[in-house]
XYZ file of C-alpha atoms in Angstrom:
659
model
C 0.160 -0.037 0.049
C 1.512 3.518 -0.947
C 2.367 5.743 1.797
C -0.035 8.602 2.683
C 1.044 12.006 1.777
C -0.078 14.767 4.174
C -1.891 17.710 2.754
C 0.066 19.994 5.338
C 3.061 19.280 7.533
C 3.586 21.985 10.089
C 6.726 23.786 10.174
C 9.228 22.389 12.745
C 9.566 25.929 14.389
C 5.936 26.098 14.994
C 6.028 22.545 16.453
C 8.679 23.297 18.762
C 6.935 26.446 19.895
C 3.438 24.793 20.390
C 1.611 24.320 23.744
C 1.422 20.717 23.008
C 5.333 20.311 22.634
C 5.768 22.367 25.586
C 3.366 20.187 27.677
C 5.409 17.063 26.540
C 8.488 18.507 27.703
C 7.036 19.230 31.193
C 5.926 15.451 31.157
C 9.247 14.368 30.427
C 10.781 16.602 33.021
C 8.651 15.592 35.792
C 8.262 11.842 35.144
C 11.857 11.171 33.776
C 10.562 9.957 30.556
C 11.870 10.576 27.120
C 8.512 10.873 25.009
C 9.506 12.211 21.656
C 6.315 12.554 19.560
C 2.644 12.889 20.060
C 1.971 9.024 19.579
C 4.315 8.527 22.474
C 2.591 11.371 24.802
C -0.892 9.869 23.902
C -0.007 6.355 24.846
C 1.505 7.619 28.099
C -1.769 9.681 28.706
C -3.948 6.710 28.314
C -1.727 4.048 30.058
C -1.259 6.068 32.730
C -4.718 7.697 33.081
C -5.079 9.144 36.617
C -1.389 10.218 36.551
C -1.880 12.135 33.215
C -5.095 14.024 34.412
C -3.168 15.001 37.853
C -0.146 16.190 35.681
C -2.617 18.137 33.424
C -4.262 19.838 36.551
C -0.915 20.898 37.927
C 0.314 22.088 34.532
C -2.966 24.108 33.665
C -2.611 26.783 36.406
C -6.422 26.105 37.340
C -7.106 27.698 40.763
C -8.289 25.159 43.288
C -8.177 24.257 47.042
C -7.860 20.711 48.407
C -5.533 17.876 47.571
C -5.247 16.524 44.166
C -3.603 13.301 45.336
C -6.530 11.017 44.745
C -7.537 11.882 41.196
C -9.972 9.034 40.602
C -12.293 7.410 43.164
C -13.988 4.172 41.860
C -12.146 2.767 38.704
C -15.617 1.703 37.502
C -16.307 3.388 34.329
C -19.777 4.353 35.329
C -19.148 5.116 39.034
C -15.898 7.001 38.620
C -15.547 10.351 40.438
C -12.557 12.712 39.701
C -10.689 14.868 42.065
C -13.448 14.620 44.470
C -11.260 16.315 47.234
C -10.959 19.537 45.286
C -13.216 22.662 45.311
C -13.048 25.396 42.532
C -14.930 28.307 40.949
C -15.353 27.958 37.090
C -15.972 31.659 36.578
C -12.899 32.531 38.768
C -10.795 30.367 36.430
C -12.254 31.646 33.199
C -11.472 35.621 34.181
C -8.202 35.227 36.062
C -5.870 34.810 33.195
C -6.567 37.634 30.871
C -4.928 41.146 30.947
C -7.541 43.338 32.667
C -7.595 45.879 29.853
C -7.375 43.330 27.011
C -10.599 42.408 25.218
C -12.204 39.291 26.631
C -15.323 39.667 24.465
C -15.880 40.932 20.884
C -19.499 40.680 19.356
C -20.895 40.902 16.021
C -24.554 40.959 15.447
C -26.565 41.700 12.037
C -27.320 45.293 11.729
C -25.529 46.258 15.104
C -22.012 47.782 15.561
C -19.076 45.912 16.769
C -19.071 45.783 20.559
C -15.778 45.072 22.521
C -15.643 44.297 26.348
C -12.451 44.168 28.235
C -11.841 41.465 31.083
C -12.091 44.149 33.698
C -15.668 44.965 32.170
C -16.651 41.386 31.881
C -15.562 40.790 35.551
C -17.445 43.739 36.822
C -20.678 43.014 35.132
C -20.772 39.300 35.879
C -19.964 39.752 39.458
C -22.478 42.504 39.837
C -25.259 40.244 38.357
C -23.853 37.349 40.487
C -24.154 39.589 43.626
C -27.660 40.645 42.845
C -28.752 36.936 42.383
C -26.973 35.789 45.638
C -28.931 38.551 47.315
C -32.051 37.182 45.981
C -31.492 33.908 47.468
C -30.012 32.040 44.299
C -27.168 29.928 44.873
C -25.595 26.500 44.565
C -27.814 24.092 42.732
C -30.261 26.743 41.354
C -30.775 26.747 37.672
C -30.475 29.824 35.528
C -32.067 29.289 32.167
C -31.478 31.387 29.133
C -33.637 31.891 25.716
C -30.897 33.877 24.160
C -28.927 34.549 21.091
C -25.092 34.447 20.889
C -24.520 37.970 22.460
C -22.569 39.137 25.406
C -24.955 38.742 27.915
C -25.347 35.304 27.352
C -21.536 35.112 28.541
C -22.060 37.402 31.263
C -25.219 35.443 32.563
C -23.323 32.019 32.530
C -20.372 33.546 34.463
C -22.625 35.104 36.999
C -24.317 31.756 37.504
C -21.008 29.848 37.708
C -19.603 32.241 40.373
C -22.292 31.414 42.874
C -22.541 27.764 42.156
C -25.861 27.972 40.086
C -26.260 25.910 37.070
C -26.591 27.251 33.569
C -28.712 25.881 30.652
C -29.479 27.762 27.444
C -31.270 27.482 24.160
C -31.278 29.677 20.871
C -34.403 32.045 20.196
C -35.190 30.094 17.076
C -36.578 27.142 19.299
C -40.234 26.782 19.266
C -42.157 27.210 22.652
C -42.871 23.602 23.025
C -39.098 22.906 22.362
C -38.147 25.235 25.102
C -40.512 24.054 27.666
C -39.721 20.317 27.046
C -36.286 21.396 28.053
C -36.747 24.011 30.781
C -39.873 22.600 32.197
C -37.639 19.582 33.363
C -34.880 21.639 34.887
C -37.142 24.317 37.052
C -35.157 27.472 36.848
C -35.062 30.045 39.411
C -34.356 32.688 36.729
C -35.009 33.120 33.006
C -33.047 35.234 30.879
C -34.862 36.012 27.532
C -33.892 38.063 24.443
C -36.282 40.585 23.164
C -35.332 40.203 19.436
C -32.895 38.794 17.173
C -31.955 39.331 13.603
C -31.328 36.556 10.889
C -30.602 37.187 7.262
C -31.629 40.739 7.563
C -35.216 40.010 9.184
C -36.067 40.970 12.568
C -37.519 38.377 15.016
C -39.326 39.911 18.169
C -39.825 36.975 20.489
C -40.771 38.978 23.661
C -44.124 37.084 23.395
C -42.361 33.967 23.150
C -40.513 34.724 26.316
C -43.797 35.679 28.060
C -45.393 32.515 27.237
C -42.583 30.443 28.283
C -42.232 32.043 31.614
C -45.944 31.593 32.178
C -45.419 27.701 31.908
C -42.700 27.767 34.439
C -43.926 27.840 37.899
C -40.416 27.788 39.450
C -39.323 31.216 38.353
C -38.646 33.948 40.694
C -37.382 36.475 38.139
C -37.622 37.122 34.317
C -34.753 39.162 32.623
C -34.933 40.711 29.331
C -32.147 41.482 27.119
C -33.334 44.440 25.268
C -33.140 45.229 21.621
C -30.702 47.973 21.829
C -28.211 49.574 19.426
C -25.319 49.171 21.386
C -23.888 47.754 24.714
C -22.049 49.839 27.370
C -23.068 48.006 30.544
C -25.577 49.441 32.959
C -26.189 52.259 30.229
C -27.656 49.943 27.900
C -31.067 49.922 29.369
C -34.152 50.242 27.511
C -37.601 51.195 29.105
C -40.725 49.327 28.176
C -43.627 50.017 30.242
C -45.488 46.856 29.096
C -43.211 44.143 30.873
C -45.237 42.271 33.158
C -44.909 41.991 36.833
C -41.725 39.843 37.772
C -39.751 41.180 34.367
C -36.955 43.144 34.472
C -34.488 44.499 31.790
C -30.986 42.612 32.227
C -28.898 45.663 33.171
C -31.617 47.301 35.062
C -31.758 44.212 37.438
C -28.322 44.679 38.927
C -27.274 48.209 38.115
C -27.116 49.153 41.797
C -25.512 46.025 43.200
C -21.865 45.946 44.188
C -19.804 43.132 42.764
C -19.163 39.983 44.555
C -16.294 40.418 47.142
C -14.986 37.104 46.416
C -15.441 33.767 44.587
C -16.860 30.692 46.735
C -15.556 27.606 45.841
C -17.528 24.277 44.877
C -16.842 20.651 44.629
C -15.000 19.487 41.335
C -18.100 17.469 40.331
C -20.665 20.066 41.316
C -23.216 20.759 38.261
C -22.229 23.562 35.923
C -24.147 23.111 32.895
C -27.311 21.044 31.772
C -27.136 20.206 28.111
C -29.743 18.399 26.048
C -30.078 15.164 23.813
C -31.335 16.303 20.458
C -34.908 15.248 21.106
C -35.969 14.311 17.739
C -37.357 11.051 18.643
C -38.573 11.850 22.084
C -38.387 14.016 25.156
C -34.766 15.419 25.262
C -32.598 13.869 28.043
C -31.166 16.520 30.500
C -27.284 15.945 30.612
C -25.669 17.360 33.676
C -21.975 18.349 33.414
C -19.559 19.192 36.263
C -17.562 22.173 36.726
C -14.124 20.732 37.277
C -14.259 18.202 34.474
C -15.571 20.668 31.853
C -12.759 23.212 32.837
C -9.936 20.840 32.685
C -11.019 19.019 29.553
C -11.690 22.289 27.823
C -8.401 23.858 28.906
C -6.564 20.711 27.298
C -8.497 20.852 24.202
C -8.033 24.866 23.756
C -4.718 25.314 24.955
C -2.900 22.134 23.907
C -4.968 20.794 20.999
C -5.899 24.159 19.485
C -2.879 25.905 20.491
C -4.601 29.066 21.805
C -2.954 31.625 24.124
C -3.212 34.706 25.886
C -4.520 37.755 23.745
C -5.294 35.389 20.765
C -8.843 35.688 19.290
C -11.367 32.827 18.477
C -14.548 32.627 16.790
C -16.716 29.496 16.453
C -19.986 30.085 14.607
C -22.423 28.386 17.087
C -25.748 29.324 18.752
C -26.235 28.805 22.613
C -28.002 25.943 22.205
C -25.194 23.889 21.074
C -22.200 22.542 23.203
C -19.731 24.632 20.822
C -20.856 27.720 22.675
C -19.945 26.588 26.139
C -16.686 25.205 24.458
C -16.028 28.457 22.822
C -16.694 30.417 25.823
C -13.936 28.382 27.796
C -11.341 29.963 25.729
C -11.289 32.769 28.258
C -9.476 30.187 30.586
C -6.336 30.779 28.227
C -6.510 34.519 28.405
C -7.868 34.601 24.840
C -10.627 36.771 23.415
C -13.858 35.334 22.350
C -15.429 36.580 19.240
C -19.019 36.008 19.132
C -20.954 36.075 16.090
C -24.851 36.085 15.854
C -26.883 36.003 12.665
C -26.573 34.493 9.123
C -23.098 33.482 7.747
C -24.112 34.751 4.536
C -25.743 38.034 5.117
C -25.477 40.703 4.315
C -22.355 39.274 2.367
C -21.506 35.589 1.843
C -17.838 36.093 3.077
C -19.083 37.498 6.461
C -17.052 35.089 8.516
C -13.960 35.589 6.352
C -14.058 39.211 6.494
C -14.211 38.898 10.210
C -11.204 36.541 10.407
C -9.129 39.078 8.568
C -10.341 42.263 10.283
C -10.095 40.944 13.589
C -7.095 39.182 13.248
C -8.433 35.770 14.330
C -6.026 32.921 15.214
C -8.886 30.433 15.337
C -12.001 30.261 13.127
C -14.671 27.544 13.659
C -17.314 26.521 11.070
C -18.671 23.388 9.597
C -18.271 21.231 6.640
C -21.770 22.394 5.276
C -20.429 26.149 5.431
C -17.224 25.190 3.652
C -18.993 23.241 0.966
C -21.298 26.262 0.537
C -18.308 28.523 0.044
C -16.861 26.152 -2.536
C -20.070 25.574 -4.496
C -20.862 29.358 -4.638
C -17.357 30.172 -6.000
C -16.025 32.097 -2.819
C -12.332 32.290 -2.602
C -11.494 33.328 0.942
C -7.868 34.336 0.240
C -8.676 36.709 -2.392
C -8.112 40.260 -1.013
C -7.398 38.714 2.545
C -3.866 37.962 3.985
C -5.076 35.971 6.976
C -1.806 36.833 8.739
C -2.851 35.812 12.079
C -5.279 32.794 11.026
C -3.461 29.591 12.070
C -6.528 27.178 12.918
C -9.596 26.411 11.133
C -11.777 23.957 12.885
C -14.665 22.268 11.667
C -17.324 19.828 13.445
C -20.964 18.898 12.906
C -20.356 16.238 10.431
C -17.124 14.755 8.933
C -15.070 16.637 6.574
C -14.932 15.538 3.036
C -11.764 14.938 1.116
C -13.081 17.860 -1.327
C -13.383 20.026 1.940
C -9.823 19.593 2.746
C -8.573 20.313 -0.820
C -10.759 23.300 -1.057
C -9.227 24.909 2.186
C -5.643 24.399 1.235
C -6.051 25.726 -2.122
C -8.565 28.713 -1.134
C -7.849 29.708 2.476
C -4.315 29.212 3.388
C -1.601 26.470 2.376
C -0.162 26.247 6.082
C -3.341 26.502 8.043
C -4.074 23.784 10.579
C -7.405 22.323 9.361
C -8.840 20.481 12.553
C -11.941 18.463 12.222
C -13.020 17.800 15.777
C -15.650 15.368 16.833
C -17.197 14.691 20.307
C -20.381 15.681 21.460
C -23.030 17.096 23.853
C -22.872 13.928 25.892
C -19.292 14.668 26.918
C -19.420 18.445 26.201
C -15.793 18.015 24.701
C -14.094 16.106 22.007
C -12.845 12.358 21.531
C -10.726 13.366 18.635
C -9.405 16.673 17.293
C -6.581 18.657 16.039
C -2.744 18.945 17.069
C -0.278 21.616 16.132
C 2.490 18.915 16.233
C 0.971 16.813 13.527
C 0.529 16.624 9.536
C -3.028 16.928 8.217
C -4.118 13.915 6.084
C -6.851 14.499 3.715
C -10.271 12.768 5.114
C -8.940 12.406 8.517
C -9.133 13.847 11.873
C -5.469 14.348 13.294
C -5.495 12.486 16.379
C -7.333 11.168 19.428
C -7.653 13.560 22.393
C -4.931 13.019 25.338
C -6.510 11.189 27.940
C -9.099 9.656 26.056
C -8.820 5.889 25.457
C -10.625 5.812 22.221
C -10.928 2.792 20.214
C -13.013 1.096 17.320
C -14.713 -2.167 18.300
C -16.330 -4.826 16.325
C -19.864 -5.941 17.261
C -18.153 -8.730 19.744
C -16.262 -6.111 21.575
C -12.829 -6.739 19.878
C -10.428 -3.888 18.929
C -9.997 -3.466 15.376
C -7.409 -1.241 13.708
C -7.556 0.275 10.215
C -11.147 -1.087 9.819
C -14.641 0.506 10.652
C -16.029 -0.043 14.057
C -17.975 1.436 17.011
C -16.292 4.373 18.680
C -15.743 3.311 22.537
C -13.781 4.960 25.182
C -12.525 2.314 27.583
C -11.181 4.207 30.391
C -12.955 6.970 32.652
C -12.389 10.780 31.752
C -13.329 13.840 33.718
C -15.931 15.344 31.390
C -18.496 12.473 31.543
C -21.788 13.435 32.642
C -22.095 13.714 36.535
C -25.739 12.460 36.131
C -28.999 12.748 34.016
C -31.841 14.648 35.642
C -35.072 12.765 36.154
C -33.208 9.532 35.930
C -33.823 7.130 38.853
C -31.394 4.585 39.239
C -29.236 6.077 36.333
C -31.284 3.810 34.050
C -31.261 6.480 31.121
C -27.780 7.194 31.644
C -26.507 3.450 31.650
C -28.750 2.720 28.765
C -27.419 5.559 26.741
C -23.839 4.557 26.697
C -22.934 1.394 28.726
C -25.358 -1.243 27.765
C -24.102 -2.230 24.152
C -20.591 -2.938 25.592
C -20.977 -3.525 29.430
C -18.838 -1.222 31.531
C -17.443 0.605 28.349
C -18.630 3.893 26.876
C -20.197 3.320 23.440
C -20.634 6.785 21.905
C -22.745 6.006 18.705
C -20.194 6.866 16.088
C -18.870 4.597 13.610
C -15.015 5.212 13.209
C -11.733 3.847 11.639
C -8.366 4.453 13.597
C -5.861 4.824 10.740
C -2.342 3.836 10.555
C -1.408 7.333 10.732
C -2.842 7.707 14.267
C -5.707 9.709 12.921
C -9.403 8.938 12.785
C -12.065 8.729 10.005
C -15.648 9.272 11.253
C -18.119 7.393 9.099
C -21.438 8.920 10.711
C -23.685 7.799 13.538
C -23.474 4.060 14.045
C -27.377 4.237 15.216
C -28.140 5.148 11.802
C -25.828 2.789 10.173
C -26.957 1.360 7.047
C -26.861 -2.623 6.650
C -27.833 -3.590 3.020
C -27.212 -7.261 2.959
C -26.016 -7.262 6.438
C -22.779 -5.010 5.320
C -22.411 -2.168 7.807
C -22.037 1.123 6.087
C -21.602 4.470 7.586
C -23.716 7.338 5.946
C -20.743 9.875 5.748
C -19.331 7.634 2.910
C -22.296 8.361 0.859
C -22.522 12.164 1.946
C -18.794 12.662 0.685
C -19.577 11.470 -2.690
C -23.071 12.659 -3.204
C -22.053 16.415 -2.156
C -19.159 16.565 -4.397
C -21.386 16.618 -7.469
C -21.785 20.201 -8.519
C -25.702 19.828 -8.859
C -26.189 18.604 -5.142
C -26.170 21.378 -2.489
C -27.283 18.928 0.372
C -28.407 15.446 0.908
C -29.775 12.874 3.412
C -29.263 8.954 3.370
C -31.295 6.342 5.132
C -32.001 2.794 5.362
C -35.580 1.376 5.052
C -36.876 -2.046 5.916
C -38.178 -3.587 2.759
C -38.397 -7.139 1.507
C -36.557 -8.337 4.591
C -33.642 -6.278 3.912
C -32.421 -2.681 4.233
C -32.729 -0.491 1.146
C -30.463 2.669 0.977
C -32.378 5.764 -0.023
C -30.618 8.873 -0.963
C -32.511 12.426 -0.696
C -31.037 15.210 -2.552
C -31.534 18.951 -2.642
C -30.444 20.467 -5.959
C -29.330 23.827 -7.329
C -31.885 26.400 -8.197
C -33.571 25.271 -11.494
C -32.106 21.705 -11.465
C -34.386 18.848 -11.751
C -33.486 15.069 -10.652
C -33.881 13.443 -14.125
C -32.654 9.886 -15.251
C -29.488 11.124 -16.272
C -28.418 12.770 -12.982
C -29.692 9.665 -11.091
C -27.670 7.395 -13.128
C -24.494 9.669 -12.695
C -24.960 9.777 -8.900
C -25.197 6.285 -8.611
C -21.995 5.555 -10.940
C -19.952 8.245 -8.722
C -20.971 6.329 -5.674
C -20.249 3.019 -7.097
C -17.011 4.135 -8.585
C -15.683 5.594 -5.273
C -17.084 3.242 -2.720
C -18.883 -0.410 -3.359
C -21.732 -1.390 -5.132
C -23.622 -1.971 -1.732
C -23.240 1.857 -1.059
C -25.299 2.540 -4.243
C -28.760 3.853 -3.370
C -31.717 1.644 -4.293
C -33.636 5.015 -4.760
C -32.935 8.535 -4.966
C -35.423 11.543 -4.520
C -35.352 15.306 -4.833
C -36.370 17.359 -1.760
C -36.667 20.822 -0.936
C -34.888 20.780 2.345
C -33.128 18.434 4.540
C -34.181 18.263 8.321
C -31.574 19.219 10.837
C -31.545 19.883 14.541
C -31.024 23.491 15.788
C -27.379 22.921 15.892
C -27.369 22.122 12.251
C -26.806 18.186 12.359
C -28.775 16.104 9.577
C -31.615 14.293 11.450
C -31.437 10.714 9.907
C -32.885 8.598 12.533
C -36.092 10.501 12.585
C -36.594 10.305 8.707
C -35.699 6.483 8.989
C -38.561 6.216 11.397
C -41.019 8.017 9.226
C -40.153 5.921 6.239
C -40.325 2.784 8.496
C -43.961 3.718 9.321
C -43.648 5.425 12.637
C -44.685 8.894 13.782
C -42.221 11.567 15.303
C -44.023 13.689 17.889
C -40.954 16.048 18.811
C -40.847 18.258 15.770
C -39.738 21.035 18.022
C -36.286 19.844 18.283
C -35.671 20.549 14.687
C -34.615 23.837 13.057
C -36.972 23.330 10.233
C -39.660 20.867 11.288
C -41.879 21.450 8.234
C -39.014 19.765 6.175
C -40.593 16.433 7.682
C -43.678 16.763 5.849
C -42.362 15.720 2.390
C -40.968 12.528 3.728
C -44.626 11.433 5.402
C -45.961 12.454 2.036
C -43.340 10.178 0.246
C -44.302 7.279 2.790
C -47.860 7.676 2.538
C -47.637 7.759 -1.445
C -45.996 4.295 -1.249
C -43.079 5.474 -3.522
C -40.361 4.659 -0.889
């Protein structure tokens, strides 16, 4: 077999100056080892699991009290507890490493001016809000829920909540009322923060009535805070008066304008709840996944500082909403002293190059996006490097679905030839990554660069045997700190165990279909719970997407398996360019391309043209819901989708008997 050729090999000077190399040198110094490359460092981190996380804790500079000498209690994968003897404050750690006068938050919103807040300003605002909440009797374990877009008040609210040991949970304002209530109704928030309006693709959406209706359904609320539709943000001055607010409602900055900042940070247990996240809820009521403060903090430090090479005063933007874990991940960048750049609105309005323009004008070091966005740029002829130097842009992140080989080639031709293209993969379940990028390693087309430090990731066959260089189930067979601390409303942890530990007893099975390659990288083939099995052969949906979406006529696609004639039939749905129709010639071309680049079993039995592909609020394709529809099942929870009306065409197809 011919040797793989990387599409980018990092400059040796950059490798030696990277945070990952510095950490490897630190490990060598304190252990007496002679680790020479990332593969050896990775093996050390998983073979010496508890020692690794203790070394990382000491190296990180995370502020805590107590003894770290017993990193792991109970070696059982499910029952483990990390650093149970430590106390820390999440907000204190996020806000203690930046220069006070340096920017902590830069915010872009459609039709609004750019906003910049220093670390000093963010500390003052978040601690005044925290002080007011504390005076109102809000504290450890209470829940602060936010129905809010990606604006500075969301970050300030989260920091205030975590400062006093409260738990933060957020959704974006494009969620439907029932979808929000299905989440917030389970977590019983004491305070609801809601935004008055948001703008997307030039259209203003006033959602104050939505906030009122959501609040009316939550009998646990003590206070509702409204983020106003103002033109600028200068702390307490940004107050808009509205005499029509109901009793118990108050404008965000008005609420705490007269309070004094907290005198000091209280510290709470390493495993005390910090965030409540949610499963997608596309096939049932969303599960409430509770993540601890310490595990989130140390995992995010590792991923942002070491794997992403983020440093003090760097700038990072990830295009995300507050309803996706990437928002939580992005905000944790503050722990490195970096500046978080928020973007709220459409990536293609008022111009299709909006993100690339911000990357250039802000001097971003790290830009985060998705395969869908990169594919859109390619198919609409955008060339980001034209007229832009990207002098400071070093890392391009992507997640949400696997990057195709075409995506890799397009980035290195049209963005920057020496950029670190880091596809990352993990999930809401762990609020972090299993596989991600690495400044010490080359980039290979179609592969995620490496498995994350301390994450004992393997590919298993159905019998629980590890496979290398072949497809298998993504498992993690050793504990890690960012596992959920529990699920809400889950007596006996039945939902938690069922979600991850039943398929391979005692081992975390994530639900992705992967291959660990001979380079040490990882290929993700899509969700294993939507794996196709025509003729009993397991096929990952990503294998078909990569081919289908490389065809110029196709702008988006969805592939599912349907039960027909005692077998699984592969069905492909395509969204075509404006004015194009799926005729016999195009159907044949699609099938020929898939067959030529994969195997005959990958070729769809049926191909249909649709107007839209259903996606979750965070932009992920909804394969399972469509599979259930086409197999004769009803889907009740449409509120979990960004475009629930898109499901109607699949019901129509099923009822017509064509599928």
